Each structure stands twice: as C-alpha cells, then as structure tokens.
Coordinates of C-alpha atoms in Angstrom, one line a residue:
M1 CA 0.1 0.2 0.0
K2 CA 1.2 3.4 -1.1
P3 CA 2.1 6.1 2.1
L4 CA -0.1 8.8 2.3
W5 CA 2.6 10.8 0.8
L6 CA 2.9 9.8 -1.9
S7 CA -0.2 8.8 -2.9
A8 CA -0.9 12.7 -2.5
T9 CA 2.0 14.1 -4.6
V10 CA 0.9 11.7 -7.4
A11 CA -2.6 13.3 -7.2
I12 CA -1.1 16.5 -7.1
F13 CA 1.2 16.5 -10.5
T14 CA -1.9 14.4 -12.4
I15 CA -3.7 18.4 -11.6
L16 CA -0.9 19.8 -12.6
G17 CA -0.3 18.3 -15.6
A18 CA -4.2 17.8 -16.7
T19 CA -3.6 22.0 -17.0
T20 CA -0.7 23.0 -17.4
P21 CA -0.6 24.4 -20.8
C22 CA 1.5 22.4 -23.5
S23 CA 5.0 23.2 -23.5
E24 CA 4.9 24.0 -27.3
G25 CA 2.3 26.2 -28.4
A26 CA 0.5 25.3 -31.4
K27 CA 0.1 28.0 -34.3
I28 CA -3.6 28.5 -34.5
L29 CA -6.0 30.4 -37.5
L30 CA -9.1 31.9 -35.9
V31 CA -12.2 32.8 -38.4
S32 CA -15.2 34.7 -37.0
S33 CA -15.9 37.1 -39.9
F34 CA -19.9 37.3 -38.5
P35 CA -20.1 41.3 -37.6
G36 CA -22.1 40.2 -34.5
K37 CA -20.5 41.9 -31.1
S38 CA -22.3 39.3 -29.0
H39 CA -20.7 36.0 -30.8
W40 CA -17.1 37.7 -31.2
L41 CA -17.2 38.1 -27.0
T42 CA -17.5 34.9 -26.9
F43 CA -14.7 33.8 -28.8
E44 CA -12.8 36.3 -27.1
H45 CA -13.3 34.7 -23.8
V46 CA -11.6 31.1 -26.1
V47 CA -9.2 33.7 -28.0
K48 CA -7.5 34.9 -23.9
E49 CA -7.4 31.5 -22.6
L50 CA -5.5 30.1 -25.6
L51 CA -2.9 32.6 -25.3
E52 CA -2.6 31.8 -21.5
R53 CA -1.5 28.8 -22.6
G54 CA 0.9 29.9 -24.7
H55 CA -0.6 29.5 -27.8
E56 CA -0.1 31.5 -31.2
I57 CA -3.2 32.6 -32.4
T58 CA -4.0 34.8 -36.2
A59 CA -6.9 36.2 -36.0
V60 CA -9.5 37.2 -38.5
T61 CA -12.1 39.1 -37.3
N62 CA -14.4 42.3 -37.0
Y63 CA -12.9 43.7 -33.8
R64 CA -9.6 44.3 -31.9
L65 CA -9.2 41.7 -28.9
K66 CA -9.0 43.5 -25.3
R67 CA -5.6 42.2 -24.4
S68 CA -3.0 42.9 -21.8
S69 CA 0.5 43.7 -23.2
N70 CA 2.2 40.5 -22.7
H71 CA 0.1 38.3 -24.8
T72 CA 1.1 40.7 -28.4
E73 CA 3.8 38.9 -29.3
R74 CA 1.8 35.7 -30.2
Y75 CA -1.1 37.3 -31.2
R76 CA -2.0 38.9 -34.8
E77 CA -4.8 40.6 -35.9
V78 CA -6.3 40.7 -39.2
L79 CA -9.6 42.8 -38.9
I80 CA -11.8 43.0 -41.8
D81 CA -13.0 46.5 -41.9
P82 CA -15.3 48.1 -42.5
V83 CA -17.5 45.8 -40.6
F84 CA -20.3 45.0 -42.7
D85 CA -23.2 47.5 -42.5
F86 CA -26.4 44.8 -42.1
E87 CA -28.7 48.6 -42.0
N88 CA -28.0 48.8 -46.0
D89 CA -30.4 46.3 -47.0
L90 CA -32.3 46.4 -43.5
P91 CA -33.5 49.5 -42.0
M92 CA -32.8 49.0 -37.6
E93 CA -36.1 50.9 -37.5
S94 CA -37.8 48.2 -39.7
Y95 CA -37.1 46.0 -36.7
Y96 CA -39.6 47.8 -34.6
R97 CA -42.3 47.5 -37.2
T98 CA -42.7 44.6 -39.2
T99 CA -43.9 40.9 -37.6
S100 CA -42.2 39.2 -41.0
F101 CA -39.6 37.9 -38.4
T102 CA -41.4 35.4 -36.4
S103 CA -41.8 32.9 -39.9
P104 CA -39.2 30.5 -40.2
F105 CA -39.4 30.6 -44.1
Y106 CA -38.2 34.2 -43.2
K107 CA -35.5 33.9 -41.0
L108 CA -34.0 31.3 -43.5
K109 CA -33.9 33.5 -46.2
I110 CA -32.5 36.6 -43.9
L111 CA -29.4 33.7 -42.6
W112 CA -29.0 32.6 -46.4
W113 CA -28.8 36.2 -47.4
L114 CA -26.5 37.3 -44.5
G115 CA -24.2 34.2 -44.7
L116 CA -23.3 34.7 -48.5
A117 CA -22.7 38.4 -48.1
T118 CA -20.7 38.7 -44.8
T119 CA -19.0 36.2 -46.5
R120 CA -18.2 37.9 -49.9
H121 CA -17.8 41.0 -47.7
A122 CA -14.5 39.2 -45.9
L123 CA -13.1 37.8 -48.3
E124 CA -13.2 41.0 -50.3
S125 CA -11.5 43.2 -47.3
N126 CA -8.0 44.3 -48.2
N127 CA -7.0 43.2 -45.1
V128 CA -8.1 39.7 -45.7
Q129 CA -6.6 39.6 -49.1
Q130 CA -3.2 40.6 -48.0
F131 CA -3.4 38.2 -45.2
M132 CA -4.1 35.1 -48.2
R133 CA -1.5 35.9 -50.3
E134 CA 0.9 35.7 -47.9
E135 CA 3.8 32.8 -48.2
G136 CA 5.3 30.4 -45.9
L137 CA 2.6 30.7 -43.5
R138 CA 1.8 27.5 -41.6
F139 CA -1.3 26.5 -39.2
D140 CA -1.7 23.2 -36.3
L141 CA -5.3 24.2 -36.6
V142 CA -8.4 26.3 -37.8
I143 CA -11.4 27.4 -35.0
A144 CA -14.3 28.7 -37.4
E145 CA -17.7 29.9 -36.9
Q146 CA -20.0 28.0 -37.5
F147 CA -22.5 30.5 -38.8
A148 CA -23.8 30.8 -42.4
Q149 CA -19.8 31.5 -43.5
E150 CA -19.5 28.1 -44.9
S151 CA -17.0 28.6 -47.7
L152 CA -14.7 29.9 -45.2
L153 CA -13.8 26.1 -43.5
M154 CA -11.4 26.4 -47.1
F155 CA -8.9 28.0 -44.6
G156 CA -8.4 24.8 -43.6
H157 CA -7.6 23.1 -46.5
K158 CA -5.6 25.8 -47.3
Y159 CA -3.6 25.0 -44.7
R160 CA -3.9 21.5 -44.8
A161 CA -4.7 21.8 -41.1
P162 CA -7.7 20.2 -39.0
I163 CA -10.9 22.7 -38.4
V164 CA -12.8 23.3 -35.0
T165 CA -15.9 25.4 -35.0
I166 CA -17.5 26.9 -32.7
N167 CA -21.0 27.2 -33.3
T168 CA -23.0 30.0 -31.8
L169 CA -26.4 28.7 -32.5
G170 CA -26.8 25.8 -31.3
Y171 CA -27.1 22.1 -33.9
T172 CA -29.4 22.3 -36.8
D173 CA -29.9 19.2 -38.9
Y174 CA -27.0 20.3 -41.3
I175 CA -24.6 19.9 -38.6
D176 CA -26.1 16.9 -37.4
R177 CA -25.6 15.0 -41.5
S178 CA -22.4 16.6 -40.8
F179 CA -21.7 14.3 -37.9
G180 CA -23.6 11.2 -39.4
I181 CA -26.8 11.7 -38.0
I182 CA -30.1 12.2 -39.8
T183 CA -32.6 14.1 -37.6
P184 CA -35.7 12.5 -36.0
L185 CA -38.3 14.9 -37.1
S186 CA -40.1 13.8 -34.9
F187 CA -39.0 15.0 -31.9
V188 CA -36.6 17.2 -32.6
P189 CA -37.8 20.6 -34.3
H190 CA -36.0 22.5 -36.5
F191 CA -34.0 25.4 -35.1
F192 CA -35.8 28.4 -36.8
T193 CA -39.2 27.2 -35.1
E194 CA -41.1 28.1 -32.3
L195 CA -42.0 24.2 -31.4
T196 CA -40.9 21.9 -28.7
D197 CA -39.2 18.0 -28.3
E198 CA -43.7 17.0 -28.2
M199 CA -45.4 17.8 -31.5
N200 CA -48.8 17.2 -32.6
F201 CA -49.5 15.5 -36.1
Y202 CA -50.1 18.9 -37.5
E203 CA -47.0 20.4 -35.7
R204 CA -44.8 17.1 -36.9
C205 CA -45.7 17.7 -40.6
Y206 CA -45.0 21.5 -40.1
N207 CA -41.7 20.7 -39.2
V208 CA -40.6 18.6 -41.7
A209 CA -42.0 21.3 -44.0
V210 CA -39.2 23.4 -42.9
T211 CA -36.8 21.2 -42.7
V212 CA -37.4 19.8 -45.9
Y213 CA -37.4 23.6 -47.6
D214 CA -34.5 24.4 -46.1
W215 CA -32.7 21.0 -46.7
F216 CA -33.0 21.9 -50.5
Y217 CA -32.4 25.2 -50.8
R218 CA -29.5 24.7 -48.9
V219 CA -28.1 21.9 -51.0
F220 CA -29.3 23.0 -54.4
I221 CA -29.2 26.9 -54.1
Y222 CA -26.7 28.1 -50.7
L223 CA -24.1 26.0 -50.8
P224 CA -23.4 25.8 -54.4
E225 CA -23.4 29.9 -53.9
H226 CA -20.8 28.7 -51.2
N227 CA -18.7 26.6 -53.5
A228 CA -18.7 29.6 -56.0
I229 CA -17.5 31.6 -53.4
A230 CA -15.0 29.7 -52.4
K231 CA -13.4 29.0 -55.5
K232 CA -13.3 32.4 -56.5
Y233 CA -11.2 33.1 -53.3
F234 CA -9.1 30.4 -52.9
S235 CA -8.6 28.7 -56.0
E236 CA -4.4 28.9 -56.3
S237 CA -3.0 31.2 -58.7
K238 CA 0.5 29.2 -59.6
N239 CA -2.5 25.5 -59.8
P240 CA -5.2 26.7 -61.7
A241 CA -5.7 23.5 -62.4
E242 CA -6.0 22.5 -58.2
V243 CA -9.7 21.0 -57.4
L244 CA -11.1 22.6 -54.5
P245 CA -12.7 20.1 -52.2
S246 CA -16.5 20.9 -51.1
V247 CA -18.1 22.9 -48.9
E248 CA -20.5 20.1 -47.7
E249 CA -16.6 18.0 -47.9
L250 CA -15.3 21.0 -45.7
E251 CA -18.4 20.2 -42.9
R252 CA -18.4 16.5 -42.9
N253 CA -14.2 16.8 -41.8
V254 CA -14.7 19.2 -39.2
S255 CA -13.2 17.8 -36.5
V256 CA -14.9 18.9 -33.5
I257 CA -17.8 21.2 -33.2
L258 CA -18.3 23.2 -30.1
S259 CA -21.8 24.6 -29.9
N260 CA -23.7 26.9 -27.6
N261 CA -26.2 24.1 -26.4
H262 CA -27.3 23.3 -22.9
I263 CA -30.2 21.2 -21.4
I264 CA -32.1 24.3 -20.6
S265 CA -32.8 25.9 -23.8
F266 CA -32.4 22.6 -25.8
R267 CA -34.1 19.6 -25.4
P268 CA -32.0 15.7 -25.9
R269 CA -31.5 14.7 -29.3
P270 CA -28.7 12.4 -30.8
K271 CA -25.3 13.5 -30.4
M272 CA -21.8 12.3 -31.8
I273 CA -18.6 12.7 -29.4
G274 CA -17.8 15.2 -31.2
M275 CA -20.8 17.5 -30.6
V276 CA -20.0 19.1 -27.9
D277 CA -22.2 21.7 -25.6
I278 CA -20.1 24.8 -24.1
A279 CA -23.2 26.8 -23.3
G280 CA -22.4 29.8 -20.1
L281 CA -18.5 29.4 -21.7
H282 CA -18.6 33.4 -22.7
I283 CA -20.5 33.9 -18.5
R284 CA -17.4 34.5 -16.6
P285 CA -16.8 35.6 -12.6
P286 CA -18.4 39.2 -12.0
N287 CA -16.3 42.4 -12.2
D288 CA -16.9 45.7 -9.8
L289 CA -19.5 47.7 -11.8
P290 CA -18.7 51.2 -12.8
L291 CA -19.7 53.4 -9.3
D292 CA -22.3 55.5 -11.1
I293 CA -24.4 52.0 -12.3
K294 CA -23.8 50.3 -8.8
K295 CA -24.9 54.0 -6.7
F296 CA -28.5 54.1 -8.7
I297 CA -29.0 50.1 -8.5
E298 CA -29.0 50.1 -4.8
S299 CA -30.6 53.1 -4.4
T300 CA -34.1 51.6 -3.7
S301 CA -34.9 49.0 -2.0
R302 CA -37.6 47.9 -4.5
G303 CA -35.2 46.7 -7.0
T304 CA -33.9 47.4 -10.4
I305 CA -35.4 46.5 -13.8
Y306 CA -32.5 46.4 -16.8
I307 CA -33.3 46.3 -20.4
N308 CA -31.1 45.3 -23.0
F309 CA -32.0 44.6 -26.4
G310 CA -28.4 43.2 -27.3
T311 CA -25.0 44.4 -29.4
F312 CA -26.6 44.6 -33.2
L313 CA -30.0 45.9 -32.4
R314 CA -30.3 49.9 -31.2
S315 CA -32.9 50.9 -28.7
S316 CA -32.6 54.3 -29.8
A317 CA -33.6 53.3 -33.5
M318 CA -37.2 52.6 -32.0
P319 CA -40.1 54.9 -33.3
I320 CA -41.6 57.8 -31.4
K321 CA -44.8 56.4 -31.0
T322 CA -43.4 53.1 -29.0
L323 CA -41.0 55.3 -26.7
E324 CA -43.7 57.0 -25.5
V325 CA -44.9 53.7 -24.8
F326 CA -41.9 53.1 -22.5
L327 CA -41.7 56.2 -20.8
Q328 CA -45.0 55.9 -19.6
V329 CA -44.6 52.6 -18.1
F330 CA -41.3 54.2 -16.1
R331 CA -43.5 56.7 -14.9
N332 CA -46.3 54.0 -14.3
L333 CA -44.2 52.8 -12.4
P334 CA -41.9 55.2 -9.7
Q335 CA -40.8 52.5 -7.2
Y336 CA -38.6 50.8 -9.8
K337 CA -35.7 51.8 -11.3
F338 CA -34.7 51.5 -14.8
L339 CA -31.3 50.8 -16.4
W340 CA -31.2 50.9 -20.1
K341 CA -28.8 50.5 -22.5
W342 CA -29.8 53.7 -24.8
E343 CA -27.1 53.9 -28.2
S344 CA -27.3 58.0 -29.0
D345 CA -27.8 61.3 -26.7
E346 CA -30.4 61.6 -23.6
I347 CA -34.4 61.6 -23.7
P348 CA -35.7 64.5 -23.5
N349 CA -38.2 64.7 -20.4
L350 CA -36.8 61.2 -19.0
P351 CA -38.5 60.4 -15.8
S352 CA -35.8 60.5 -13.0
N353 CA -36.4 56.5 -12.0
V354 CA -34.4 55.9 -15.9
L355 CA -30.4 56.1 -15.9
L356 CA -29.5 56.0 -20.0
R357 CA -26.2 54.5 -21.0
K358 CA -24.5 53.6 -23.8
W359 CA -22.9 50.4 -23.1
I360 CA -23.2 48.6 -19.8
P361 CA -21.1 45.2 -18.8
Q362 CA -24.4 43.1 -18.5
N363 CA -23.1 39.7 -17.1
D364 CA -21.8 41.9 -14.7
V365 CA -25.3 43.6 -13.8
L366 CA -27.4 41.0 -14.1
A367 CA -25.1 39.5 -11.0
H368 CA -26.0 42.2 -8.5
P369 CA -28.5 41.2 -6.3
S370 CA -30.8 44.2 -6.8
I371 CA -31.6 43.2 -10.4
K372 CA -35.1 42.0 -9.9
L373 CA -35.9 41.7 -13.9
F374 CA -34.6 41.6 -17.1
I375 CA -36.1 43.0 -20.5
T376 CA -34.2 41.5 -23.5
H377 CA -34.8 40.4 -27.2
G378 CA -34.0 36.7 -26.1
G379 CA -30.8 36.7 -27.3
I380 CA -29.6 33.2 -26.5
F381 CA -26.3 34.9 -24.7
G382 CA -28.1 37.4 -22.5
A383 CA -30.7 34.7 -21.6
Q384 CA -28.0 32.4 -19.9
E385 CA -26.2 35.0 -18.2
A386 CA -29.6 35.8 -16.9
I387 CA -30.8 32.4 -16.0
R388 CA -27.0 32.0 -14.5
W389 CA -27.8 34.7 -12.5
G390 CA -30.8 33.9 -11.6
R391 CA -33.1 36.7 -13.5
P392 CA -37.0 36.6 -14.2
M393 CA -37.0 38.1 -18.2
L394 CA -39.8 40.0 -20.2
F395 CA -38.9 38.7 -23.7
V396 CA -39.2 41.5 -26.2
P397 CA -37.7 38.9 -29.5
F398 CA -37.1 40.6 -33.1
Y399 CA -35.2 38.3 -35.2
G400 CA -33.6 34.9 -35.6
D401 CA -33.8 32.7 -32.6
Q402 CA -34.9 35.2 -30.5
H403 CA -38.9 34.2 -30.4
G404 CA -37.7 30.1 -30.4
N405 CA -35.5 30.7 -27.0
A406 CA -38.9 33.3 -25.5
M407 CA -41.0 31.0 -26.1
K408 CA -39.2 28.3 -24.6
L409 CA -38.0 30.2 -21.7
Q410 CA -41.7 31.2 -21.2
R411 CA -43.2 27.1 -21.1
A412 CA -40.2 26.6 -18.4
G413 CA -42.1 29.3 -16.6
I414 CA -39.3 32.0 -16.4
G415 CA -40.8 34.7 -18.0
L416 CA -43.1 36.5 -20.4
T417 CA -43.2 37.3 -23.9
M418 CA -44.9 40.2 -26.1
T419 CA -45.0 41.6 -29.4
I420 CA -43.2 45.3 -29.7
A421 CA -45.0 46.3 -33.1
N422 CA -48.2 48.4 -31.9
I423 CA -47.2 47.9 -27.8
T424 CA -49.2 49.3 -25.8
V425 CA -48.7 50.5 -22.2
E426 CA -51.2 48.2 -20.4
E427 CA -49.8 45.6 -22.3
F428 CA -46.0 46.1 -21.3
E429 CA -46.6 47.4 -17.8
G430 CA -49.1 44.6 -16.8
R431 CA -46.4 42.1 -18.0
V432 CA -43.4 44.1 -15.6
R433 CA -45.8 43.9 -12.8
R434 CA -47.1 40.2 -13.5
I435 CA -43.3 39.0 -13.4
V436 CA -41.9 41.6 -10.5
E437 CA -45.0 40.1 -8.5
N438 CA -45.7 37.2 -8.6
P439 CA -42.5 35.0 -6.4
N440 CA -43.3 31.7 -9.3
F441 CA -41.0 33.7 -11.5
Q442 CA -38.6 34.1 -9.3
N443 CA -39.1 30.2 -8.1
D444 CA -38.5 29.0 -11.7
V445 CA -35.5 30.7 -12.2
N446 CA -33.8 29.6 -9.3
R447 CA -34.7 26.3 -9.9
L448 CA -33.4 26.4 -13.9
S449 CA -30.0 28.6 -12.4
K450 CA -29.0 25.3 -10.4
L451 CA -30.1 22.9 -13.8
F452 CA -27.7 25.7 -16.4
T453 CA -24.9 25.5 -13.2
D454 CA -24.7 22.1 -12.5
N455 CA -21.7 20.7 -15.1
P456 CA -19.2 17.9 -14.6
T457 CA -16.6 20.7 -15.9
D458 CA -16.5 24.5 -16.9
P459 CA -17.9 25.0 -20.2
L460 CA -14.7 26.8 -21.0
E461 CA -12.3 24.4 -19.7
E462 CA -14.4 21.7 -22.2
A463 CA -13.8 23.8 -24.8
I464 CA -10.0 24.1 -24.7
F465 CA -9.4 20.4 -24.1
W466 CA -11.6 19.4 -28.0
I467 CA -9.1 22.3 -29.3
E468 CA -5.7 21.2 -27.9
Y469 CA -6.9 17.9 -28.1
V470 CA -7.6 18.3 -32.0
V471 CA -3.6 19.9 -32.2
R472 CA -2.6 17.0 -30.2
H473 CA -3.7 14.5 -32.5
R474 CA -3.7 16.5 -35.7
G475 CA -7.3 15.9 -36.5
A476 CA -10.1 13.9 -34.8
T477 CA -11.2 11.2 -38.0
H478 CA -10.9 8.4 -35.0
L479 CA -14.4 10.5 -33.5
K480 CA -15.8 10.3 -36.4
S481 CA -19.4 7.4 -37.5
A482 CA -18.8 5.7 -41.1
A483 CA -22.8 7.0 -41.7
V484 CA -20.6 10.4 -42.7
K485 CA -19.8 9.0 -46.0
M486 CA -23.0 6.6 -46.0
P487 CA -25.6 7.1 -48.3
W488 CA -29.3 7.8 -46.8
Y489 CA -30.8 5.0 -48.0
Q490 CA -28.2 2.7 -46.2
Y491 CA -28.3 4.5 -43.6
L492 CA -32.0 3.9 -42.8
L493 CA -31.4 0.2 -43.9
L494 CA -33.9 0.9 -47.2
D495 CA -31.8 -1.4 -49.4
I496 CA -32.0 -4.1 -47.0
A497 CA -35.6 -3.3 -46.6
A498 CA -36.2 -3.3 -50.5
V499 CA -34.3 -6.3 -50.6
A500 CA -36.4 -8.5 -47.5
A501 CA -39.2 -6.9 -49.5
G502 CA -38.7 -8.5 -53.2
I503 CA -37.9 -11.7 -51.5
L504 CA -41.4 -11.6 -48.8
L505 CA -42.9 -10.5 -52.6
T506 CA -41.0 -13.0 -54.2
I507 CA -42.2 -15.8 -51.8
I508 CA -45.6 -14.7 -51.5
W509 CA -46.1 -14.7 -55.2
L510 CA -44.7 -18.0 -55.9
V511 CA -46.5 -19.3 -53.3
R512 CA -49.5 -17.9 -54.7
Y513 CA -48.5 -18.9 -58.3
L514 CA -48.3 -23.3 -57.4
L515 CA -51.5 -22.3 -55.4
I516 CA -52.7 -21.5 -59.0
K517 CA -51.4 -24.2 -60.6
A518 CA -52.2 -26.8 -57.8
C519 CA -56.2 -25.4 -57.7
G520 CA -55.8 -25.7 -62.0
L521 CA -54.4 -29.2 -61.8
K522 CA -57.5 -30.2 -59.5
S523 CA -59.8 -28.5 -61.5
D524 CA -58.4 -30.0 -64.2
K525 CA -58.8 -33.1 -62.9
K526 CA -62.6 -32.9 -62.4
V527 CA -63.5 -32.0 -65.3
S528 CA -62.1 -34.7 -67.1
K529 CA -63.4 -37.5 -64.5
K530 CA -66.8 -35.9 -65.2
D531 CA -66.3 -36.5 -69.2
K532 CA -65.7 -39.3 -68.3
Q533 CA -69.3 -40.2 -66.3
L534 CA -70.3 -38.6 -69.6

C-alpha cells in the first residue's frame, strides 16, 4: 500500500499535468467573420484562454481583442475593415415595425442572405486578401465560426489543418448530417421554429415542411453559391487546375464542433462524441460595477429593472410612438429603477427613475442582487446570463432564434413574451407587474439556474480541452462515424428493407403461383372425371 504522502504527491502532479499548458504552443488560425459583437465576445474568452496557455493565434475578425500587453507578441489581428453594414439593406427601425421575422421561412431567407453577404464582404477586405497572399504560413489548427459562412472552412484546406468550429446558434439538422446523424424530425424541432419535442400531427408536418425546405434550398442553391465563392477566393493562381473540396466535404471533415447548447433551452437529441456543449462559456465571475451604475441600482429597496436589446439592435432606433409607451410605463412604476442601454444622447423629459448608458457590462449587472427583471430581445447569450444569475425575463423578440428562445423559456416559467410592434402601455406594464410581483417566476428561474450551473466541467475548460485535443492528434477523424459517408438509404437500411420486401413478394408470388397451379390441376382432374362419366 502506498504511503499517504506519496499518493497525495501523485494526485497533485496528475492535476498539474492535466491543467498546465502544453510546453510547445500551437499556431492557430481563428476565423470569426460574422459581424455580431455578441458572437465575438464569446470568441474572445476562447482566445484569451488559448493565449494564456502559450498558443499563438492569428484572428480574422471584425473586432479588436481587449488584451494585456504580454499577449501582444503571440496574437495577430487581420481586421475585416470596414465592418459589414447590416442597415444598408435592413434599416434598424424596420425591426420595430414588422412581424415578418416570426416566420421560420423568412428567418432562413435572412440567414442565407447574411451568410453569403458577410462572407463575400470578409473575403473582399483588403486586409484579408493581403493575408491570404502571404506565403510560408503554417497553422496547426483552424477555429471557425459555424454560422452561415461555410466557404470560410476552406481555410482548413488552404493550410492543410484540422478544423474545430464554434456554433453560436445551437445544433441544426445540417450539423447533424455532417456528423453522421439523420435528425429525427418526430421529436427534434427545426432550430427556427417555436416547437417543442412534443409535437402533434400538424406540428410534425410543419416541422418536416420547414426542414425539407431548408435542406432543399441549402443543398441546391445556397451551398453552390458558397462553393462558387470558395473557388473565386481560394483557388491558387500557381495551380489553376487544382480541384478544391466542396463545402459539403469540408463540413464532414470538421473534427469537433463546440456548440452553444444546454439542456435548459434545447431538449435532448441524438449526438456524436465530437459534438460538444459549451453553453455558458462566456459567463465569467462578475467584476465590480462602474460606480455610477452601482450607486443607481442600489438606491432603491424595491429593485432595478434592466433593459438591453443586445449589441446589434439599438434601442435608440425605436419609433417615437414606441418610445412614448416605454416612458409612460417608467412613470407608472416610480417604485422601481430602470437601467437602459440607450445608444444615443439623452431622451427629453426622461423620468428620474431611469438611467441611460451607451454601454453596460451586462454580465456584471445581471449578477447584482438588486436586479429584479431583465427586459431582453431573447438572444441566447443574454438569456443564459440571466438564468445563470437567477433573473426573470420579459422577452421582446425581434429576429433569428429569439422567438424560439423566448417561447421555450416562457414555457419553463421564468418569464413572459410580448411583441414590440403595436405595443401598448397596458400590455407592457401588465407584464412587468405580473413578473416582479409573482414569486413563481423567481422560484422557477432559481431552479433553472441550478440546472444550468450543474455541469461536470467549466464550459470554457471543456472547449479548450477539445481544441487542444484536436491539435495533439492532428485532427480527430477517429471520432467520426462511418455514417458520415453513408448514403441515406443505407443509413436507414432501406436497401435491406427493399431486398427483404423483394424476397417476401417473390415468396408470396411463388406461393400464389403454386396454389393457382395446384387448384388448376384439381379443376382439370374434376373436369376430366365428369367427361368420363358422360
């Protein structure tokens, strides 16, 4: 039996060996071309942790990294400049007036357009083009965002490096297919619907219709566009005859996908080992609040209501009529303070119980016990932060996955939903009062918070482990099932079913044939007997 001191020493060195960065850092290319600031904030945590562990990172990105000076020599930015202008085609005010964004078909149309437009914009950037022309670059790994910029996976082929993707949207049917799973549509709803895993006949029909439409358009229109983009920007001038892999092949070659997925907002579904949940990765221990915000939210015993519609959508772009509704609700609830992310100058006649700030450290604010309600657009990152810190929510969804997130979490009992178009004072104030005055919402979000934080490992540690795993093994093809390359009819055993059906039909036909023959012989004998008697 080992002495106690020896066992303790072995344990300590085992832990240190598991947590100490690799002595030889990897060269990693990170591609985050989607110009959503909230998406980049998630990538930022991954980048900083990888830098801490001694890796060298080159990032193709829209935003500069907030970093300490000791990381400068191991971090290079290839900035996409200028940042893609969303409002050129979709004016900000339109988000407050339309209800079209509730349709999954319309959401898919917007996603496809965004994917192609932002990818072209990134690859046409002078900085990116100059970077792609550099010779002698070598990377051990490519980390790419998997959010409708599929042709950028070609960086993996360009540098002959394995790929890890980070998916901020959650699992989709096309991600399932790239890992060898055919999504069971009977209980797995399409990611842009508001359905649950318990669907009636009509809902299952609708789920199939949306998924088939998504699959058809993606395979026959959307992905061919990405293949054309990849051919245009990644074909080597020195070797014009080179045949590039298709985007579909690149998706199937992704080693590991890190997905913003958690059981609290996405019901159980089939997964492969390389599909890793990292929801909550962006939520870190809170920092001290700015003094003005801290003083404001602690100046009332009734609590503060926090309003933030995300990093993209500007509250200050709302129509005057909608703004008047908000201001009247603030006046009708003087017992509460309202902290509001407002991106322009002061509002005339602003009630004294409202504090406006162009930027607010959301995670730190939500962690403060004075916050009684979070009024949010329903973006998954903010919703996860609110659940982590136990804050009920009033959802005001605008686009994307926000409607689905809102309905799922409303069903969980942690908030209510309202539509911003044609909003009234009575509707808005009624929902606020109902949430803050009914303790059931707080009790349910406390329960969900415990589920959200009850994980075997920290999500950031989980993400870094798999990134370094793929680097150590120069890819992770051993994690992939043979189903990735299997035709759908073999996957579903339809070839065996067809052969079995053919054999069965042959047997039935043969038996029938023999019976008919036998009956025919008997009839002939009877007829011949009668003839003899005559």
